[in-house]
Short mmCIF file of C-alpha atoms and ligand atoms in Angstrom, two decimals:
data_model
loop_
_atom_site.label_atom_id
_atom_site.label_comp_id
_atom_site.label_asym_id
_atom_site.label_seq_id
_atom_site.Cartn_x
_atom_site.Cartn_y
_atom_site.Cartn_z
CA UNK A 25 155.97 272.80 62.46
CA UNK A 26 157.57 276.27 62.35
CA UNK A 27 156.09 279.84 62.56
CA UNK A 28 158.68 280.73 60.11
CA UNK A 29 157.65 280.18 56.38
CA UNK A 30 161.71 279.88 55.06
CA UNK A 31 162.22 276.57 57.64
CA UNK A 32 159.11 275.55 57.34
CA UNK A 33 160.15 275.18 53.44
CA UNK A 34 164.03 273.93 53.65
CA UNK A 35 162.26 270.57 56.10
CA UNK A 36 159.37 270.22 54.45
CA UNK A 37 161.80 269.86 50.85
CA UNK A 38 164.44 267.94 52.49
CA UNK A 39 162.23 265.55 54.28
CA UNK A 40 160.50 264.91 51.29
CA UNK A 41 164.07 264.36 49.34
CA UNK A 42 164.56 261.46 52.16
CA UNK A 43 161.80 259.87 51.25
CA UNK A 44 159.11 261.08 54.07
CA UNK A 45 155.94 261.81 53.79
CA UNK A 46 155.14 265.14 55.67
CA UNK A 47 152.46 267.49 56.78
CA UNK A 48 152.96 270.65 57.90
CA UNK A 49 151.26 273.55 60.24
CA UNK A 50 151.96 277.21 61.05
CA UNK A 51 151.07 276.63 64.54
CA UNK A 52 150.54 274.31 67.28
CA UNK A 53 146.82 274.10 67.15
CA UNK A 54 146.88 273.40 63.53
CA UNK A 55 149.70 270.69 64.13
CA UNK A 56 147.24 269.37 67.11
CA UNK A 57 144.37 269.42 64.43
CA UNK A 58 146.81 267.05 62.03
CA UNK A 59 147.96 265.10 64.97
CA UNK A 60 144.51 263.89 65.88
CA UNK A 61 143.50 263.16 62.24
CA UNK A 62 146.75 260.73 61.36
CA UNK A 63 149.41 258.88 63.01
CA UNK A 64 152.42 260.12 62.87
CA UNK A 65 156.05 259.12 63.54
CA UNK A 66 157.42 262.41 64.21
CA UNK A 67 157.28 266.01 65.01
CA UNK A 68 159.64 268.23 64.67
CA UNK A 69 158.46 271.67 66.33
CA UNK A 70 159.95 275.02 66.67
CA UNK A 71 161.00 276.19 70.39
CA UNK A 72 159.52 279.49 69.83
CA UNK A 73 156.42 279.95 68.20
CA UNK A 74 153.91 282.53 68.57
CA UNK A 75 151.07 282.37 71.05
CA UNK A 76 151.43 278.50 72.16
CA UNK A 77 154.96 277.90 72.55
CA UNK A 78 156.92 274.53 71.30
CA UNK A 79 157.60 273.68 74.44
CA UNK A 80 153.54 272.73 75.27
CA UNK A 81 153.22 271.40 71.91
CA UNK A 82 156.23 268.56 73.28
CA UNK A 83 154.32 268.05 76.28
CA UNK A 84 151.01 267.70 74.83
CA UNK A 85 152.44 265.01 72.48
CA UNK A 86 154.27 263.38 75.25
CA UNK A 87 150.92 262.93 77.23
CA UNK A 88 148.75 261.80 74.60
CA UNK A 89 150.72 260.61 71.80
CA UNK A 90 152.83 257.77 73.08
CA UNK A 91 153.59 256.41 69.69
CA UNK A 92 154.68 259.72 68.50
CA UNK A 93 158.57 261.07 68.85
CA UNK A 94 159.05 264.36 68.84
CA UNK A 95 162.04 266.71 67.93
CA UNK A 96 162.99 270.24 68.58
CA UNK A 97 164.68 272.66 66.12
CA UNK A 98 166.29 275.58 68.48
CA UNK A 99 167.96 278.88 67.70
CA UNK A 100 171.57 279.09 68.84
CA UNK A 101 170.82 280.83 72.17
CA UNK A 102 168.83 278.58 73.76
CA UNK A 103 170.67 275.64 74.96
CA UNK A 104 168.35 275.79 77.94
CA UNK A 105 164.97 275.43 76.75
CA UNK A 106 166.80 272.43 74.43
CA UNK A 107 167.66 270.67 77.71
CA UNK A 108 163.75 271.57 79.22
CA UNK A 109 162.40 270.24 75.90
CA UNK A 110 164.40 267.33 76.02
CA UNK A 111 163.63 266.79 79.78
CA UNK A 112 159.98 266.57 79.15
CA UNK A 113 160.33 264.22 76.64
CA UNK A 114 162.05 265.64 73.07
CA UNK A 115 163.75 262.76 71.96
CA UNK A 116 166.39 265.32 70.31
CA UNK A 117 167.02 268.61 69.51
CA UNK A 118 168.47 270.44 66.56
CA UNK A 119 170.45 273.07 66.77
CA UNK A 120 169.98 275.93 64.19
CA UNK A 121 171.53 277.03 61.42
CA UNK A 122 171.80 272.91 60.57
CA UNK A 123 173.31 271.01 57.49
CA UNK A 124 170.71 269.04 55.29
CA UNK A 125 172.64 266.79 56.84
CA UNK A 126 172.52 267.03 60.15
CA UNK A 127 168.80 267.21 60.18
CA UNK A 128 168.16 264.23 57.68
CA UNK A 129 170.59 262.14 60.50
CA UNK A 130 168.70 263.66 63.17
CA UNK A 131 165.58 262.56 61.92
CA UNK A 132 166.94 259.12 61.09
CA UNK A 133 168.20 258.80 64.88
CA UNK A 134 164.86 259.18 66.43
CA UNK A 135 163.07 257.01 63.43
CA UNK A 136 165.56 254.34 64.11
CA UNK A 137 164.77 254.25 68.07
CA UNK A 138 161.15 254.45 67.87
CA UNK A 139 161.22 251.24 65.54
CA UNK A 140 163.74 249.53 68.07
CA UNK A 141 161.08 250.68 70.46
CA UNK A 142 157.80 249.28 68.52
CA UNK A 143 159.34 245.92 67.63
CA UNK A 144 160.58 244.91 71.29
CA UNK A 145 163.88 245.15 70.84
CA UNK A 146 163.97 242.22 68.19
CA UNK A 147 164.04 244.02 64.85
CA UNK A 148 166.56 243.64 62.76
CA UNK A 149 168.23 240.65 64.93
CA UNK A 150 168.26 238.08 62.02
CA UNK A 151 169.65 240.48 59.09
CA UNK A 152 172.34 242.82 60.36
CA UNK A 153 174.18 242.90 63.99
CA UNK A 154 173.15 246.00 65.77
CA UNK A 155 174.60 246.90 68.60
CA UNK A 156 173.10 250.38 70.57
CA UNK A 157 172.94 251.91 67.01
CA UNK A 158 175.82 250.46 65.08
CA UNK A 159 175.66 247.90 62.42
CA UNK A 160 179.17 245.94 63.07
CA UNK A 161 179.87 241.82 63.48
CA UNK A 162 183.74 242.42 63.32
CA UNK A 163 186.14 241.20 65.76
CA UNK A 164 187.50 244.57 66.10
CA UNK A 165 184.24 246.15 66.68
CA UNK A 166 183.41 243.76 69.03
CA UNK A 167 186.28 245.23 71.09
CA UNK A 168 184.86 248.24 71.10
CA UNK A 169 181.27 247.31 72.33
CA UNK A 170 183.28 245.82 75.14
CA UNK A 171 184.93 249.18 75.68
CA UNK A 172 182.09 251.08 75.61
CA UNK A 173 179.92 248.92 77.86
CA UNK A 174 182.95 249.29 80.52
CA UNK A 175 182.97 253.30 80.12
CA UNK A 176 179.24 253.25 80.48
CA UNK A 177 179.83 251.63 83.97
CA UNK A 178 181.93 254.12 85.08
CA UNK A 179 181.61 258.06 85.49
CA UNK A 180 185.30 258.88 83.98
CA UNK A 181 186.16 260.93 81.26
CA UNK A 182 186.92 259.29 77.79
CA UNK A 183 188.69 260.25 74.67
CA UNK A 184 186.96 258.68 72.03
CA UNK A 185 189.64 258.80 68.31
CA UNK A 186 189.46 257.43 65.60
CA UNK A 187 189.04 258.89 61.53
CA UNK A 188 186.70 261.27 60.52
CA UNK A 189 183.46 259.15 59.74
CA UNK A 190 184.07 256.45 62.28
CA UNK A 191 181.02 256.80 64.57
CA UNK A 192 182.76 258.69 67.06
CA UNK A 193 179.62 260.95 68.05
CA UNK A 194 178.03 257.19 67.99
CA UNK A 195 180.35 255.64 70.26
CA UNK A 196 179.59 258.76 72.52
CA UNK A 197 175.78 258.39 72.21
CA UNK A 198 175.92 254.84 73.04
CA UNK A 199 178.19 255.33 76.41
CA UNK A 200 175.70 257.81 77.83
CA UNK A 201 172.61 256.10 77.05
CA UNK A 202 174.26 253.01 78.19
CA UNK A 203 174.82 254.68 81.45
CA UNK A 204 173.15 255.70 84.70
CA UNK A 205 172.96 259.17 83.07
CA UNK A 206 170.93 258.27 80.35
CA UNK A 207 168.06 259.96 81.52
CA UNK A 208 169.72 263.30 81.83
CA UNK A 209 170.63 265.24 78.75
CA UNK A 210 173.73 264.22 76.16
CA UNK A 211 174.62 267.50 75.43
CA UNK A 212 177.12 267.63 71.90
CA UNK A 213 179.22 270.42 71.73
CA UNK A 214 181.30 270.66 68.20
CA UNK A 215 184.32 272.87 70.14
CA UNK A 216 185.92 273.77 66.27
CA UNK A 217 182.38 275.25 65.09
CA UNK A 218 182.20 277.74 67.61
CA UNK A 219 184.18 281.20 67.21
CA UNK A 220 187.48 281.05 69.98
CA UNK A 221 185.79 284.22 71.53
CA UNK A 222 182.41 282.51 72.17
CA UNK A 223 183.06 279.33 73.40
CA UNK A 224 184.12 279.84 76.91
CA UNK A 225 180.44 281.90 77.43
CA UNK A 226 178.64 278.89 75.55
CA UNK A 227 180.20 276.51 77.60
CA UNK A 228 180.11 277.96 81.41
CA UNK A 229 177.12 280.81 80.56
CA UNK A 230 177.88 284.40 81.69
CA UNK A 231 176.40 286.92 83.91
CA UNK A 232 174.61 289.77 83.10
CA UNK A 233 176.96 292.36 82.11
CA UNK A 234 179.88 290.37 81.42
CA UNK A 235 180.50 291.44 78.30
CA UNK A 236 178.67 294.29 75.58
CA UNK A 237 176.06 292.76 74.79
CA UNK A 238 175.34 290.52 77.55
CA UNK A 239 172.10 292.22 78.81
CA UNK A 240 171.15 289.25 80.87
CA UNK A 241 172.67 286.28 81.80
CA UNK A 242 172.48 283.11 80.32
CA UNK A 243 173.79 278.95 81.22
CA UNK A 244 175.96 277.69 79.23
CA UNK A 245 176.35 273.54 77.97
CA UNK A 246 178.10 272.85 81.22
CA UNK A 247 174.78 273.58 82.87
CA UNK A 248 172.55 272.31 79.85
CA UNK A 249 174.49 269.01 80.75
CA UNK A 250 174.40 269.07 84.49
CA UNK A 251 173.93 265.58 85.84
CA UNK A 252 174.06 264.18 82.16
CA UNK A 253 177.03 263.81 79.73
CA UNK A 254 178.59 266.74 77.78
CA UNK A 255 180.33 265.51 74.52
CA UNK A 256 183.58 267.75 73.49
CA UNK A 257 183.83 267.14 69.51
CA UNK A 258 187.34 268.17 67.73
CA UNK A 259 188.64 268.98 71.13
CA UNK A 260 192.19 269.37 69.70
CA UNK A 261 190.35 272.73 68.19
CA UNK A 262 190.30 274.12 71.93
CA UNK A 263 193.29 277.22 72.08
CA UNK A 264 195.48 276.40 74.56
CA UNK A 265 193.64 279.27 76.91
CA UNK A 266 190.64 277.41 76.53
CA UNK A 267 192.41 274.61 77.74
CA UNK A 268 193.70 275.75 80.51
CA UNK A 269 189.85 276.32 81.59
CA UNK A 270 188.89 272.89 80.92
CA UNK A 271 191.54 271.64 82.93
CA UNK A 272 190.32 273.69 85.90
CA UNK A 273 186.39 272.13 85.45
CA UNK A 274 188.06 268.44 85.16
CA UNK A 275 190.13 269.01 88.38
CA UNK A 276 187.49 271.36 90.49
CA UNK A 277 184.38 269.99 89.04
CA UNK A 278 183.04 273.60 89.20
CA UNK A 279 182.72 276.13 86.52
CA UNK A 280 182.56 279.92 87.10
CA UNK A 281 179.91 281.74 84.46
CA UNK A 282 181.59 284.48 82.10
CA UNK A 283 181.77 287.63 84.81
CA UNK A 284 181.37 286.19 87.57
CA UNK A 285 183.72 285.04 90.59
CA UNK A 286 181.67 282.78 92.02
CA UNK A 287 181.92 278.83 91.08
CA UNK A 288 179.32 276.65 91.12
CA UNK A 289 179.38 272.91 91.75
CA UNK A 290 178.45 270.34 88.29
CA UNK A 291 177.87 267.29 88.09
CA UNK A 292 178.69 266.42 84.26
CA UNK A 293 180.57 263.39 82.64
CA UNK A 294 182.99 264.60 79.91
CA UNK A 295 183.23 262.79 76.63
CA UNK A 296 185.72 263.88 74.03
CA UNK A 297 186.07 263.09 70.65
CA UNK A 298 189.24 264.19 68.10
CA UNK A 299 190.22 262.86 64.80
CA UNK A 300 194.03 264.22 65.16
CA UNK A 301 196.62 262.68 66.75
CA UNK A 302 196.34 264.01 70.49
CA UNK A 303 199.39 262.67 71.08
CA UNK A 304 201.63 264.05 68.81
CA UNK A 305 199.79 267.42 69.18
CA UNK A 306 201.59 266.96 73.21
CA UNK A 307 204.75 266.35 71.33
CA UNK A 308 204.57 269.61 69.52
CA UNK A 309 202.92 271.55 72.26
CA UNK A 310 199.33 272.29 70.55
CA UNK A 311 197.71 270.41 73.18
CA UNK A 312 198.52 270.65 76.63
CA UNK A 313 199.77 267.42 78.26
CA UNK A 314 198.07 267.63 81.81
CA UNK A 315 195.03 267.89 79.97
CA UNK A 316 195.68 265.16 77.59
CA UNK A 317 196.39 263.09 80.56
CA UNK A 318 193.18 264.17 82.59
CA UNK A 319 190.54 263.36 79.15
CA UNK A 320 192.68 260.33 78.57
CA UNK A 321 191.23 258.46 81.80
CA UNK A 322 189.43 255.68 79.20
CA UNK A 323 190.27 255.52 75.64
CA UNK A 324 188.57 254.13 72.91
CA UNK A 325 189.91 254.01 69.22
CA UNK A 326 187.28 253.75 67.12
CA UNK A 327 189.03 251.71 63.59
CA UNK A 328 188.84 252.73 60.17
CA UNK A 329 186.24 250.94 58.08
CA UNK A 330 188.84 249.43 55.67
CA UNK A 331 190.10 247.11 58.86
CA UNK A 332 186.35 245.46 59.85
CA UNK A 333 186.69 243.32 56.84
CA UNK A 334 183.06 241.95 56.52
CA UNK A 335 181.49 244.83 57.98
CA UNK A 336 182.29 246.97 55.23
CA UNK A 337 179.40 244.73 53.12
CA UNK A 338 177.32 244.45 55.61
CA UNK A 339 176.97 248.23 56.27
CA UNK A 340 176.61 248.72 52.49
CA UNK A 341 173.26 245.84 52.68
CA UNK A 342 171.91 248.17 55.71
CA UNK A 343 171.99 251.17 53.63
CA UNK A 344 171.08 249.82 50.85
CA UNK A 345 167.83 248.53 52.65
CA UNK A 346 167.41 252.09 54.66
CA UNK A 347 167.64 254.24 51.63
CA UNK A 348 165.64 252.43 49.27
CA UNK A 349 162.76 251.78 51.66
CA UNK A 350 163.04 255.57 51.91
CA UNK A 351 162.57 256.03 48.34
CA UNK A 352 160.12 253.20 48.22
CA UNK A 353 162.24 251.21 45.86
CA UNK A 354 162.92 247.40 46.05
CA UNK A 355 166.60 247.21 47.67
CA UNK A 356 169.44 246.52 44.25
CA UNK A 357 172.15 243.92 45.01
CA UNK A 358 175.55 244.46 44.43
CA UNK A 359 176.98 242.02 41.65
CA UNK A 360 179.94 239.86 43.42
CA UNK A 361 182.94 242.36 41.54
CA UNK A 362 181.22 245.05 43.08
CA UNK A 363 181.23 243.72 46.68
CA UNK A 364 184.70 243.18 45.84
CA UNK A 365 185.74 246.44 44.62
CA UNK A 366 183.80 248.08 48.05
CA UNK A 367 185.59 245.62 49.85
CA UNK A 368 188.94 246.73 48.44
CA UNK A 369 188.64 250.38 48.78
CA UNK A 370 190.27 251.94 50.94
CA UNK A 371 187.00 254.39 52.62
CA UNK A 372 189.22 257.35 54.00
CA UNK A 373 185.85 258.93 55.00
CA UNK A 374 184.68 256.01 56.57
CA UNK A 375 181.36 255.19 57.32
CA UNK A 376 179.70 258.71 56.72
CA UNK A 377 181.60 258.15 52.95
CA UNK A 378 180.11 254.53 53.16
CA UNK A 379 176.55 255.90 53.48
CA UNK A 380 176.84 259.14 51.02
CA UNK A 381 177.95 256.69 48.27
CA UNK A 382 175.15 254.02 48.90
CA UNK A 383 172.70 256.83 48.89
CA UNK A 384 173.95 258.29 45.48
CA UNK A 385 173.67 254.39 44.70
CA UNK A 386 170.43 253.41 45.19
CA UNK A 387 169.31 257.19 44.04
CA UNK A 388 171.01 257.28 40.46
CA UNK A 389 170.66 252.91 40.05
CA UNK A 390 167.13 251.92 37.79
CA UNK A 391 167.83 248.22 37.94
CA UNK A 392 167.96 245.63 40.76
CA UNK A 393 171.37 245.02 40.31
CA UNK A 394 174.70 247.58 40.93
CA UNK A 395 177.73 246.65 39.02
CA UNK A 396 180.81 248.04 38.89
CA UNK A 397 180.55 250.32 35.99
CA UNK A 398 177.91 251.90 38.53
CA UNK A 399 180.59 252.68 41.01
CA UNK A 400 182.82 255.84 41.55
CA UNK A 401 186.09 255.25 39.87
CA UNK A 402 187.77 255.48 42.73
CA UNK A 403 186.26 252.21 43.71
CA UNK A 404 186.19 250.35 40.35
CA UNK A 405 189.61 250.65 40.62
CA UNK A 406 190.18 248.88 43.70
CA UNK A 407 188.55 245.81 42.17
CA UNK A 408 191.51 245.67 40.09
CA UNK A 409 193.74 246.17 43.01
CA UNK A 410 196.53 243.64 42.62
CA UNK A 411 195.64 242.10 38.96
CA UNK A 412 199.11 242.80 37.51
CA UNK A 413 200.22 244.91 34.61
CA UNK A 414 196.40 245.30 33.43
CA UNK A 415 195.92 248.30 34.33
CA UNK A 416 195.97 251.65 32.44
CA UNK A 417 198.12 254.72 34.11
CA UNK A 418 194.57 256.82 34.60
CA UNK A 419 193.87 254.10 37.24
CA UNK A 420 197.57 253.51 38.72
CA UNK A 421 196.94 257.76 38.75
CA UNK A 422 193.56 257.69 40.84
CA UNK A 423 194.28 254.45 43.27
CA UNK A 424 198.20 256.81 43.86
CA UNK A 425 196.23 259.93 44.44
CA UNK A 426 193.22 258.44 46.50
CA UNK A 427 196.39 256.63 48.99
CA UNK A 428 197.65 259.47 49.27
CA UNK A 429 194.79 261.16 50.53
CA UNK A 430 193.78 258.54 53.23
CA UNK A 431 197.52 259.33 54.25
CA UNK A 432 197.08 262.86 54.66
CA UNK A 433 193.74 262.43 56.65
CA UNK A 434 191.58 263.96 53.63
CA UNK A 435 193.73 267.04 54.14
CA UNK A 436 193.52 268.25 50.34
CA UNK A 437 196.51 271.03 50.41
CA UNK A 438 198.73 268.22 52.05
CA UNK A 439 197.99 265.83 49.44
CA UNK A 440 198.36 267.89 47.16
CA UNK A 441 202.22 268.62 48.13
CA UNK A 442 203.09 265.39 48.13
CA UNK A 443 201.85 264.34 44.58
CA UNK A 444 203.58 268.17 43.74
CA UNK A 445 200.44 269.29 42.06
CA UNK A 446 198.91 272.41 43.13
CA UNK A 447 195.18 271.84 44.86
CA UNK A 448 192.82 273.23 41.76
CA UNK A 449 194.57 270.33 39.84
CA UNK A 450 194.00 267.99 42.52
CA UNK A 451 190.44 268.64 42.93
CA UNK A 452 189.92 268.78 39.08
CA UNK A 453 191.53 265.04 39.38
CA UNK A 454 189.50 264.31 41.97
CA UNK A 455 186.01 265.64 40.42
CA UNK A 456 186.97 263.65 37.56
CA UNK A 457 187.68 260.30 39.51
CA UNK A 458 184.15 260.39 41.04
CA UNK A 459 182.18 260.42 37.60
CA UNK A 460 180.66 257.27 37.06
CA UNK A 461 181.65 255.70 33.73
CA UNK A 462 179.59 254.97 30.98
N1 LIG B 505 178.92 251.09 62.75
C1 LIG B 505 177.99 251.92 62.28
N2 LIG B 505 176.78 251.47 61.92
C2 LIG B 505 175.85 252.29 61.40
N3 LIG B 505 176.02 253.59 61.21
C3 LIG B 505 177.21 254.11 61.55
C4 LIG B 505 178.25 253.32 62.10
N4 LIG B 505 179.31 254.12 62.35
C5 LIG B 505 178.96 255.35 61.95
N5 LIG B 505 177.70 255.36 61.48
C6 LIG B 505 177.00 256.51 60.88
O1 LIG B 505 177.98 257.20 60.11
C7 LIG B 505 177.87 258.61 60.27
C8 LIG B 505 179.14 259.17 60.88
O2 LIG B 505 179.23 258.77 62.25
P1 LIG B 505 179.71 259.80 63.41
O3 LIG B 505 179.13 261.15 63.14
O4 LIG B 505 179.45 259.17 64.70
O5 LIG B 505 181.26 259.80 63.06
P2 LIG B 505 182.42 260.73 63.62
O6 LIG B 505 183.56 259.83 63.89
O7 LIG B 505 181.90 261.57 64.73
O8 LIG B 505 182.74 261.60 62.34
P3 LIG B 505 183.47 263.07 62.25
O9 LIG B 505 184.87 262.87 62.68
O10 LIG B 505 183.35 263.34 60.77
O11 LIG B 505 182.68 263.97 63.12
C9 LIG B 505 176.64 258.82 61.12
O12 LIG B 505 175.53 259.00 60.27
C10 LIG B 505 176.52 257.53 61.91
O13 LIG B 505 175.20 257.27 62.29
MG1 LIG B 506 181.72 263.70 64.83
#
């Protein structure tokens, strides 16, 4: 529900897209009127709206919908009323502008929790191993269910690395709910998506006056987050000025607003999350070391897909299941070469790449069965991984070029130096590698 017809359009067409079935209301007594007439899963709700304001509407549903989640789409200033939503019972907020993304995963979070929460905890026990959110039976993701039950028992601050994909933001989810905070807010904060000039007011707020344009004065995440969990993302995107300030908060445990002199006491665990080498970024003086040292209390390395082995098919059956019930299709299987060639590839986006290529999947497959004709090239190819001189040089070309890029961390320009092309020729290879063939 949203008093503004454009949002109100891009959900309602996305949602739909994802398979959901959805109503929709200009206002909160309309949404009440649809409310009482059907059960409903969710509802996602403006923060401002005019007359009744989304903030009642999330109380209203809190008090007599119990079966109902509900989830809060804010504007970028007001972290605060996020953190009042989510305190009287939001199960999320959303943040605008959003990615189709973002929201479809957003949606899919609180979908996923409210079934955990109808079936008693059991769902899903026999098929997949779950574990606070993440499909995984590997011996190496056991490991880190171990680490993040210990960091949940403790208040220190974790760095949380790993790939891009790898369920970082998860991992972080997982060790605040896990943790005697988990009924105060788990406030993200993606430190690389927010201009170097603004994120020192977004994080500690500022005073009135502080700057043009600051004609009152506002709390930043730090306060958002105060006796809950704050979660740094890309911290390694912090300038080394805004380092030295987060060095400051981790050894004072105050922060001092934007304009003002005055510190205030917080209480707020610190999760961060990079996909870099923090380490090496010491080495070469990008990243300050006393601050390395003071995030780098607990660590937790979160490992590439292509190293869980049997996970990598597992995850594939989960999606398969989640997307098609979305589309309300019967689930495909995979044919045994194609388990095989997903097996083999090398995923250097993970498990977001994982779940973007099921989804095409199940979207573009008619029949109940995927082979591997169905697959991206890249992956057909890596069914033929190691078969000996049967393979023709277009193949040999994409399995070189797609190493490469794991190598370089998906960084395009740097793959594209060492295979000495220049990057419009790389993507052109690349665009032509993910074609299906026929
Ligand atoms: N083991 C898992 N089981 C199920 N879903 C997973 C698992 N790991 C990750 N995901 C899903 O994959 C997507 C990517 O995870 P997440 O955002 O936590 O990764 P990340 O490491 O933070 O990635 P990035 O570095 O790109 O920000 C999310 O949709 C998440 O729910
Ligand atoms: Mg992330």
């Amino acid at each position: 529900m949203d008093d503004s017809a454009t949002t109100l359009e891009v959900l309602q067409r996305n949602l739909t897209a994802g398979g959901y079935q959805v109503f929709t209301a200009p206002g909160v007594a309309e949404a009440i009127e649809i409310l009482e007439g059907t059960a409903l899963d969710l509802v996602i709700t403006d923060l401002k709206m005019p007359r009744v304001g989304g903030l009642d509407l999330v109380r209203h549903v809190r008090e007599n919908f119990k079966d109902t989640e509900v989830m809060m789409i804010t504007g970028y200033p007001s972290v605060k009323s996020a953190v009042d939503a989510i305190k009287i019972g939001a199960e999320e907020f959303l943040a605008k502008p959003f990615t189709d993304e973002e929201l479809l995963s957003a949606v899919q979070r609180v979908l996923d929790k409210l079934n955990v929460r109808r079936s008693g905890h059991t769902a899903l026990g026999q098929v997949v191993s779950v574990h606070k959110g993440f499909i995984a039976d590997s011996r190496i993701m056991h490991k880190v269910f171990i680490a993040i039950g210990k960091a949940a028992r403790t208040s220190a601050t974790v760095l949380i690395s790993g790939e891009s994909g790898t369920g970082k933001e998860l991992a972080a989810r997982a060790i605040h709910y896990s943790s005697t905070r988990s009924s105060a807010p788990f406030v993200p904060v993606n430190c690389g998506g927010i201009p170097e000039a603004l994120l020192e007011s977004e994080l500690f707020g500022h005073v009135k006056g502080a700057f043009t344009g600051a004609t009152e004065s506002r709390a930043g995440f730090f306060h958002a987050a105060d006796g809950g969990t704050i979660f740094l993302d890309e911290v390694s995107d912090m300038s080394t000025a805004m380092q030295v300030k987060l060095l400051r908060v981790l050894q004072d445990k105050e922060i001092c607003m934007v304009g003002s002199s005055r510190a205030r006491k917080v209480d707020v665990r610190i999760l961060a999350a990079t996909n870099k080498d923090l380490q090496s970024l010491v080495k070469k003086g990008l990243f300050r070391e006393d601050l390395f040292y003071r995030l780098n209390v607990i660590t937790i390395f979160m490992p590439p897909l292509r190293e869980r082995g049997d996970d990598i098919l597992l995850l594939a059956r989960h999606f398969v299941t989640k997307f098609a019930a979305g589309l309300g299709k019967s689930p495909p299987r995979f044919s045994d070469k194609a388990l095989q060639s997903l097996r083999n590839y090398n995923w250097p986006g993970n498990v977001r790449e994982l779940e973007n290529v099921i989804q095409r999947l199940v979207v573009m497959t008619d029949g109940d069965l995927i082979e591997v004709p169905d697959l991206p090239s890249l992956m057909r190819f890596s069914a033929l991984r190691r078969t000996g001189f049967t393979r023709t040089l277009a193949e040999v070309e994409a399995e070189y070029i797609s190493n490469v890029l794991t190598s370089a961390e998906g960084n395009k320009t740097r793959a594209a130096e060492i295979l000495g092309i220049d990057r419009k020729t790389l993507r052109q290879k690349l665009r032509k590698m993910e074609e299906p063939s026929s």
